[in-house]
Amino acid sequence: MSILNYNTSNPVFSRSIWKSEKPKTARMSMTGIFLKSICSLLLLGLTTWYVWDLVQQGVDVKWYTSGGMLAAIVFSLLTSFKPTWAPITTPLYALAKGLFLGGISAYAEIRFPGMPMKAVSITILTFLVMLLLYQLRIIVVTRRFRSVIISAAITIMFIYIINWILTFFGLSLPFVWGTSWFAIGFNIIAAIIASFSLLLDFDFIDRKVGRAPKYYEWVATWGLLVTLVWLYIEVLRLMKKLAIRF
């Protein structure tokens, strides 16, 4: 199967972004992706801690949270259309996303002490488990597997977009924010799909190592951040629903 026909549920790794290029010098490597991922996570953690500290001081961080989310979207779009800008836009995305995560995590901590750190631990553990499953080929990424995950991810994102539009009219989908068993089930499915998306991302990156230009390491890092942040948010939301219900 051609690399150009390979798909993943993460739009970051779509064909339009990962277009075929013949590197003239250095090529993408796993070591490079690892180091850049660590760097980006540190940047994300820095702004997360900053906003978290502001909340502890009683500062209203609504604009930090909203601004960080909007900025992250802008940097994502820039990276999508200009992959060569990834060495700049990916660190900026990490900083912006940290502002958003710092706000929602700090407020969750106030209402449910210790919950954000538990969500972080579960996210890291899930990442490591998915990586192990991929490396040992316990779960093989097949065409059917990709099709199911892609369809599910698109459906979930479509539901979130509809819910976001409804909020402008003072409405919302009950199973997105509610605490019913149906809402909890929806959250569990979303978290599972986010977890399996990591497998598709690992597979896609594995196919590009040694083929794509060096700056694509930043694009790969951006893609992993998108999935990890999605997974963390789903885990945190699920834990909040369970805590409220029980």
Short mmCIF file of C-alpha atoms in Angstrom, two decimals:
data_model
loop_
_atom_site.label_atom_id
_atom_site.label_comp_id
_atom_site.label_asym_id
_atom_site.label_seq_id
_atom_site.Cartn_x
_atom_site.Cartn_y
_atom_site.Cartn_z
CA MET A 1 0.00 0.00 0.00
CA SER A 2 1.36 3.42 -0.91
CA ILE A 3 2.35 5.75 1.89
CA LEU A 4 0.30 8.49 0.26
CA ASN A 5 -2.82 6.38 0.69
CA TYR A 6 -2.22 5.88 4.39
CA ASN A 7 -4.69 7.55 6.75
CA THR A 8 -5.06 8.20 10.43
CA SER A 9 -7.84 9.48 12.65
CA ASN A 10 -5.67 12.43 13.66
CA PRO A 11 -6.11 15.17 11.01
CA VAL A 12 -2.58 16.29 11.83
CA PHE A 13 -1.26 13.31 9.92
CA SER A 14 -3.40 13.67 6.81
CA ARG A 15 -2.02 13.43 3.27
CA SER A 16 -2.35 17.18 2.71
CA ILE A 17 0.14 17.85 5.49
CA TRP A 18 2.43 14.88 5.04
CA LYS A 19 2.92 15.38 1.32
CA SER A 20 5.64 13.42 -0.38
CA GLU A 21 8.99 15.22 -0.27
CA LYS A 22 12.51 14.09 -0.99
CA PRO A 23 14.79 15.39 1.77
CA LYS A 24 17.94 17.00 0.48
CA THR A 25 19.79 16.87 3.81
CA ALA A 26 18.78 15.61 7.25
CA ARG A 27 15.78 13.32 7.59
CA MET A 28 13.16 12.83 10.26
CA SER A 29 14.24 10.51 13.10
CA MET A 30 12.62 8.98 16.17
CA THR A 31 15.26 10.56 18.40
CA GLY A 32 14.46 13.97 16.98
CA ILE A 33 10.73 13.47 17.57
CA PHE A 34 11.37 12.30 21.13
CA LEU A 35 13.54 15.30 22.03
CA LYS A 36 11.15 17.79 20.44
CA SER A 37 8.19 16.16 22.17
CA ILE A 38 9.89 16.51 25.55
CA CYS A 39 10.67 20.15 24.80
CA SER A 40 7.08 20.86 23.74
CA LEU A 41 5.64 19.12 26.81
CA LEU A 42 7.86 21.25 29.04
CA LEU A 43 6.57 24.40 27.33
CA LEU A 44 2.99 23.18 27.73
CA GLY A 45 3.65 22.43 31.39
CA LEU A 46 5.17 25.89 31.92
CA THR A 47 2.07 27.84 30.82
CA THR A 48 -0.22 25.30 32.48
CA TRP A 49 1.56 25.92 35.80
CA TYR A 50 1.44 29.71 35.24
CA VAL A 51 -2.35 29.82 34.77
CA TRP A 52 -2.83 27.25 37.54
CA ASP A 53 -0.94 29.54 39.93
CA LEU A 54 -3.07 32.53 38.91
CA VAL A 55 -6.23 30.58 39.74
CA GLN A 56 -4.81 29.70 43.16
CA GLN A 57 -4.28 33.43 43.73
CA GLY A 58 -7.93 34.10 42.96
CA VAL A 59 -7.37 35.61 39.52
CA ASP A 60 -10.10 35.14 36.91
CA VAL A 61 -8.34 33.29 34.05
CA LYS A 62 -11.32 33.10 31.69
CA TRP A 63 -9.51 35.11 29.04
CA TYR A 64 -6.32 33.09 29.45
CA THR A 65 -8.28 29.88 28.91
CA SER A 66 -10.34 31.14 25.96
CA GLY A 67 -7.40 32.98 24.41
CA GLY A 68 -5.17 29.94 24.73
CA MET A 69 -7.73 27.75 23.01
CA LEU A 70 -8.21 30.19 20.12
CA ALA A 71 -4.45 30.70 19.75
CA ALA A 72 -3.91 26.92 19.69
CA ILE A 73 -6.44 26.63 16.87
CA VAL A 74 -4.67 29.38 14.90
CA PHE A 75 -1.24 27.78 15.33
CA SER A 76 -2.71 24.41 14.33
CA LEU A 77 -4.09 25.90 11.12
CA LEU A 78 -0.77 27.57 10.37
CA THR A 79 1.06 24.28 10.87
CA SER A 80 -1.45 22.51 8.65
CA PHE A 81 -1.02 24.89 5.73
CA LYS A 82 2.66 25.70 6.28
CA PRO A 83 4.50 22.63 7.65
CA THR A 84 7.80 24.46 7.17
CA TRP A 85 6.69 26.81 9.96
CA ALA A 86 6.31 23.90 12.39
CA PRO A 87 9.60 24.61 14.24
CA ILE A 88 7.96 27.89 15.33
CA THR A 89 4.24 27.08 15.39
CA THR A 90 4.53 23.82 17.34
CA PRO A 91 6.23 25.40 20.41
CA LEU A 92 3.71 28.26 20.21
CA TYR A 93 0.89 25.73 20.03
CA ALA A 94 2.24 24.03 23.16
CA LEU A 95 2.41 27.33 25.04
CA ALA A 96 -1.11 28.32 23.96
CA LYS A 97 -2.60 24.94 24.78
CA GLY A 98 -0.99 25.13 28.21
CA LEU A 99 -2.95 28.30 28.94
CA PHE A 100 -6.17 26.46 28.13
CA LEU A 101 -5.28 23.34 30.08
CA GLY A 102 -4.09 25.38 33.04
CA GLY A 103 -7.48 27.04 33.33
CA ILE A 104 -9.69 23.97 33.08
CA SER A 105 -7.34 21.90 35.26
CA ALA A 106 -7.09 24.49 38.02
CA TYR A 107 -10.86 24.89 38.23
CA ALA A 108 -11.21 21.10 38.31
CA GLU A 109 -8.68 21.00 41.16
CA ILE A 110 -10.69 23.50 43.18
CA ARG A 111 -13.87 21.44 42.90
CA PHE A 112 -12.25 17.99 42.88
CA PRO A 113 -8.86 18.10 44.65
CA GLY A 114 -6.27 15.82 43.09
CA MET A 115 -8.33 15.03 39.99
CA PRO A 116 -6.12 16.78 37.37
CA MET A 117 -2.99 14.94 38.51
CA LYS A 118 -4.86 11.65 38.37
CA ALA A 119 -5.98 12.50 34.83
CA VAL A 120 -2.38 13.31 33.86
CA SER A 121 -1.22 9.98 35.31
CA ILE A 122 -3.89 8.07 33.43
CA THR A 123 -3.00 9.88 30.19
CA ILE A 124 0.71 9.06 30.55
CA LEU A 125 -0.05 5.45 31.45
CA THR A 126 -2.38 5.12 28.47
CA PHE A 127 0.29 6.54 26.17
CA LEU A 128 2.87 4.04 27.42
CA VAL A 129 0.44 1.12 27.15
CA MET A 130 -0.51 2.08 23.58
CA LEU A 131 3.17 2.43 22.67
CA LEU A 132 3.89 -1.01 24.12
CA LEU A 133 0.94 -2.55 22.30
CA TYR A 134 2.17 -1.01 19.06
CA GLN A 135 5.82 -2.01 19.49
CA LEU A 136 4.94 -5.61 20.38
CA ARG A 137 2.37 -5.70 17.56
CA ILE A 138 -0.27 -6.94 20.00
CA ILE A 139 -2.66 -4.65 18.15
CA VAL A 140 -1.96 -4.49 14.44
CA VAL A 141 -3.04 -1.37 12.59
CA THR A 142 -4.99 -2.77 9.66
CA ARG A 143 -7.13 -1.08 7.02
CA ARG A 144 -10.31 -2.05 8.87
CA PHE A 145 -8.92 -0.85 12.20
CA ARG A 146 -8.04 2.51 10.68
CA SER A 147 -11.46 2.81 9.08
CA VAL A 148 -13.29 2.22 12.38
CA ILE A 149 -11.14 4.65 14.39
CA ILE A 150 -11.27 7.34 11.72
CA SER A 151 -15.06 7.12 11.41
CA ALA A 152 -15.52 7.19 15.19
CA ALA A 153 -13.14 10.15 15.67
CA ILE A 154 -14.84 12.18 12.95
CA THR A 155 -18.25 11.45 14.46
CA ILE A 156 -17.12 12.54 17.93
CA MET A 157 -15.56 15.74 16.63
CA PHE A 158 -18.72 16.49 14.64
CA ILE A 159 -20.80 16.09 17.82
CA TYR A 160 -18.49 18.47 19.71
CA ILE A 161 -18.73 21.05 16.93
CA ILE A 162 -22.54 20.86 16.99
CA ASN A 163 -22.54 21.24 20.77
CA TRP A 164 -20.20 24.25 20.50
CA ILE A 165 -22.54 25.93 17.99
CA LEU A 166 -25.54 25.25 20.25
CA THR A 167 -23.84 27.01 23.17
CA PHE A 168 -24.25 30.30 21.31
CA PHE A 169 -28.01 29.82 21.67
CA GLY A 170 -27.83 28.80 25.31
CA LEU A 171 -28.27 25.12 24.47
CA SER A 172 -26.13 22.00 24.72
CA LEU A 173 -26.29 18.30 24.02
CA PRO A 174 -27.09 16.56 27.36
CA PHE A 175 -24.82 13.58 26.70
CA VAL A 176 -21.80 15.85 26.17
CA TRP A 177 -21.94 17.67 29.52
CA GLY A 178 -24.52 15.67 31.44
CA THR A 179 -23.87 12.99 34.05
CA SER A 180 -26.35 10.36 32.87
CA TRP A 181 -25.16 6.83 32.14
CA PHE A 182 -25.49 7.63 28.44
CA ALA A 183 -23.29 10.72 28.86
CA ILE A 184 -20.72 8.70 30.80
CA GLY A 185 -20.79 6.00 28.14
CA PHE A 186 -20.21 8.60 25.42
CA ASN A 187 -17.21 9.93 27.34
CA ILE A 188 -15.77 6.44 27.77
CA ILE A 189 -16.07 5.78 24.04
CA ALA A 190 -14.43 9.13 23.24
CA ALA A 191 -11.51 8.34 25.58
CA ILE A 192 -11.07 4.90 24.00
CA ILE A 193 -11.05 6.36 20.49
CA ALA A 194 -8.50 8.97 21.57
CA SER A 195 -6.33 6.17 22.98
CA PHE A 196 -6.52 4.08 19.82
CA SER A 197 -5.73 7.16 17.75
CA LEU A 198 -2.27 7.04 19.30
CA LEU A 199 -1.70 3.68 17.61
CA LEU A 200 -2.51 5.14 14.23
CA ASP A 201 -0.22 8.07 14.89
CA PHE A 202 2.65 5.78 15.95
CA ASP A 203 2.20 3.75 12.79
CA PHE A 204 2.12 6.78 10.54
CA ILE A 205 5.21 8.33 12.13
CA ASP A 206 7.00 4.99 11.88
CA ARG A 207 6.39 4.97 8.15
CA LYS A 208 7.76 8.50 7.75
CA VAL A 209 10.98 8.09 9.75
CA GLY A 210 13.97 8.32 7.42
CA ARG A 211 11.80 9.61 4.57
CA ALA A 212 10.47 13.05 5.53
CA PRO A 213 12.57 16.22 5.95
CA LYS A 214 14.00 17.06 9.38
CA TYR A 215 11.49 19.83 10.14
CA TYR A 216 8.68 17.28 10.01
CA GLU A 217 9.82 16.14 13.43
CA TRP A 218 8.06 19.26 14.71
CA VAL A 219 4.96 18.38 12.71
CA ALA A 220 4.99 14.89 14.24
CA THR A 221 5.41 16.41 17.69
CA TRP A 222 2.45 18.68 17.06
CA GLY A 223 0.35 15.69 16.02
CA LEU A 224 1.15 13.75 19.16
CA LEU A 225 0.37 16.78 21.32
CA VAL A 226 -3.04 17.13 19.68
CA THR A 227 -3.92 13.51 20.50
CA LEU A 228 -2.49 13.59 24.02
CA VAL A 229 -4.35 16.79 24.89
CA TRP A 230 -7.56 15.32 23.50
CA LEU A 231 -7.04 12.17 25.59
CA TYR A 232 -6.33 14.19 28.76
CA ILE A 233 -9.45 16.30 28.30
CA GLU A 234 -11.62 13.22 27.78
CA VAL A 235 -10.16 11.53 30.87
CA LEU A 236 -10.63 14.66 33.00
CA ARG A 237 -14.20 15.11 31.77
CA LEU A 238 -15.02 11.47 32.47
CA MET A 239 -13.58 11.66 35.99
CA LYS A 240 -15.62 14.80 36.71
CA LYS A 241 -18.82 13.13 35.54
CA LEU A 242 -18.18 10.09 37.70
CA ALA A 243 -17.32 12.25 40.71
CA ILE A 244 -20.53 14.26 40.35
CA ARG A 245 -22.70 11.18 39.88
CA PHE A 246 -21.20 9.21 42.76
#
